[in-house]
Amino acid sequence: MQKKNNILKVMIICFSTAAMSEDFYVAQSGSDRANGLSINASGVNGPFKTLIRAQQAIRDLKKNGKLKEPVTIHIQTGIYQLQKTLEFDIRDSGFSGKEVRWQGENGPVVISGGIALQNCSQSDDGIWYCPTSDGPLDKVKYLQSYRKRGNAPGFELFINQQPMHLARWPNNDWAHIKLPLDERTNFTSIETLPTLDSGYSNAQVHIMAGNDWHDQYIGVAYIDRGANKIALESNTNYPLTSGRRYYLQNIRSELDAPREWFFDKSNNKIIFIAPDNIQPTEITASSLQNLLTIKGANYITFDSLTFQYSTDVAISLDNTSNILFNKIEASNIGGRAVEAKNSNNFSIQNSHIYHTGDGGILVSGGNRTTLAPANNLVHNNFIHDFGRVVMTYTPAVEAAGVGSKITNNLIEHSPGAGILLFGNDHLVEKNEIHHVCEQASDCGAIYSGRDWTYRGNIIRYNSIHDLFGYGMKNVDIANNKVTYIKPDGVRGVYLDDSVSGFSVIGNIFNNAGVMAIQLAGGRDNIIENNIISSNDYALWVDSRIPGAEIKKRLLEVPTESPIWIEKYPKLKLPRHNENWPEGNSLRRNIMISRGMNNLLLRYTMPEYGNVISNNIVWSETGSLIVSYNILDRLKQRDKASWFEWISEGIERDSMFANPCVSITGNKINFCAESPIKLIGFEPIPTDIGLIK
C-alpha cells in the first residue's frame, strides 16, 4: 500500500509540473508538420520550423480553451528569415498568470527582415556587383514622410552587418548653401557641384535648410552645374539660409569611396565599394518594413531575441498592455527599434539597440485627461549609434502621455538628442548620457518644450557629460567661406520654450555643453541639488513670450478639473506676467567654473515668485561672472562679478567657496572639509548608469 501511495504521489507531482506551463519548441531543424511539443524530433513529435507555426499553435490552444497555464515557446538558436511581418493581435494574447513567453535559447536567435545577396562579384576596379533580378527589392517602396521625400531605394545595404551609405557628394562632411534663390526650393552652392555623368533623376539632398537642429531628405528636380545651382522637387520644412549644410546622395557617378552603394534598378544590380580592409562575407539588404507588429494584444513576453534588417520600425506596438521585452538586441534598423504607442504596462529592459536609422525607443500611453499613468518602463538598456539616417529629434528614448519611467540606461554617440519628454509625470532617473547632439546645435541631451501643461516630470540622479554640439559660426558669401564649430549649442537638460513644472534634482553635469541646464522661460520648475562642472554656463534662465501654440495647448487638457487642480495647484495660480519665468526654485546646487571666460550664470527673470538660494559657486581661476536682468527691478548687468550679483540681495544664503569635490565617471567624492553641509546638499546615488 505504501508503494502504491508513493507511485500516486509521483504521478500527482508529474501531472502538476506539466500543468504549470505548456511548452512548444521551434528549431531550424524542425518541421511545421510536427506537433512542436519536443526539442527532439521523433516521428510526429519534434519542434516546429517557423515562428508562424508556433504562433498558430498558441491561437489553437486558446481557441480550444486549453490555455490554462503560462505558455513558453522555446526558440532555438539560428537565423529566422521572415517572408512577411510577424503580426500579433488579441488572438496571441495571454492572461494575467497565463502569460505567453517567446524565449530564445542556446545561442543567438535572430529574427531577420533581410535578404542575403548571392552570386556577387568584384570587378578589377574594386567595385562589387550583386544581381537582384531574382529578389523583391525593386518592390520595396521608399517610405515618404515629413522628413524623408524623394526617389531613393526603399531598402538599405549592409556589409558584414555594417550599414552602408548611398553614393554621395561630397564623400565626407557637408557642402553648404551659398544663396537661397527663393524661400524653400532653389539655392546655389558654396562648393562647386560635381559633374553627374549618370544624371540626377534619383538624386536626393540631405539638408539642414535653415538651422542646425532639423534635417530632412528631398528629391532633386535638377542641377544646373553652370550656375552651380540645385532645384528641389518640394519645399524644405524651414526656409533656406546661407551657410547651412547639405549633401547629395543616390547618384551612380558618385560611387567612388568605401562604404558607398547604389541600386541600379534598370539593370537589376546593387553596386557597392566595401568598407576599407573588409572582405564581404555577409551582404544583406533589408526588405520588410516591420519585423513584429502587436495590436491590441496583452500579456506577452519576448526574451533573448535579436531583431535585424527592417526598413522602418522593427517592433511596432499599438493599444497593448503588459508586454515585456527582455534582453533584446535590435540593430541595422531603418527606423526606430521599438514603438509602443497607446500602450500601458509596457517594458523593455536589459536590451541593446544600435545602428538605427531614426531613434531607439518610443513609449506613449496613460491618459492626459485623467492623468492615469501608463506605467511604461525603459530600463537598463544600452542605446548607441542611433539617428544615422534622420539625425535630429530622433532620440534614444521618447516618452509621451503620462507616467513612464526611463531608468539606468546608457545612451551615447548620436548626432541628435538623447531623451525627449512630452506629457506628464515621467521619471528620468539614473541614466548616463554622453556624446549626443554631435551634429546639432540648439539641442539637448534631455529635452522638452513648448507646453505649460507638461508637469510632474522628474529628471533625477542622471550623469550627463562630454557634450559638444556642432553649429554654424559665420558665413562669408563673398569669399565662399563658412565656419562651423564644435563645441556649440548643446545643453545637458534643455527646458525649452516655456515648458513648466519640471524637477531637475541631484544630477551630475560634467562638461555638459554650453549650458548644463537651460530654463527657457518656464514656470514652476525646481532646479535643486545638482552638481555642475562646466567650461561654459551652469545655469541659463531666460524670458520669452509664449506663442499662440503654447496658449492653445493650455486649453487642450482639463486644467480646470479637480484632478488637475489637486495634482498641479501652481498651474492655476495667477500669472503676474505670463512672459516671465515665475515660480522657479534654484537651490542647493554646486556649480564650478572651469572655463577661462568664467561665464557661469545668466539670469533673465523677475525676483517675484522665484527663489535662488543656498548654492555653492566656485571658479578654478579665482573669479566668476554673472550676467543678469532682473525684470521687475529693472536691474541689469552684463558680466558682473559674483560679489556684485550677491549685493543685489536676490540670491540668498549662497557662497563662493571651493566645494572640494572630484567627479570620476558617474560618481562624485567630497573631501572631509567640503562646505556642502552648510547648504544642505544631499547625497547623490552611486548606482547611475547600466546595471551590470
Short mmCIF file of C-alpha atoms in Angstrom, two decimals, residues 2 29 34 51 62 78 89 129 150 162 173 199 205 263-264 297 352 376 382 437 446 562 620 654 676:
data_model
loop_
_atom_site.label_atom_id
_atom_site.label_comp_id
_atom_site.label_asym_id
_atom_site.label_seq_id
_atom_site.Cartn_x
_atom_site.Cartn_y
_atom_site.Cartn_z
CA GLN A 2 2.83 2.36 0.88
CA SER A 29 15.92 21.59 -37.97
CA ALA A 34 5.45 18.21 -36.19
CA LEU A 51 7.65 31.17 -35.80
CA LYS A 62 -6.75 29.44 -26.94
CA GLY A 78 19.62 30.33 -35.60
CA ASP A 89 -3.25 40.61 -32.21
CA TYR A 129 28.10 43.84 -58.26
CA GLY A 150 12.41 61.61 -52.89
CA GLN A 162 27.88 47.26 -41.11
CA ASP A 173 31.42 66.20 -44.29
CA GLY A 199 22.11 62.23 -64.27
CA VAL A 205 19.55 66.16 -50.96
CA PHE A 263 20.86 50.40 -56.67
CA ASP A 264 20.92 50.15 -60.45
CA ALA A 297 -2.60 42.14 -27.50
CA HIS A 352 21.00 46.52 -26.71
CA ASN A 376 5.68 52.01 -19.13
CA PHE A 382 22.42 50.24 -23.90
CA CYS A 437 23.95 66.14 -30.25
CA ILE A 446 17.37 65.62 -22.29
CA PRO A 562 -10.39 68.69 -9.77
CA GLU A 620 39.12 77.38 -10.65
CA SER A 654 24.73 81.17 -1.22
CA ILE A 676 28.33 71.15 1.32
#
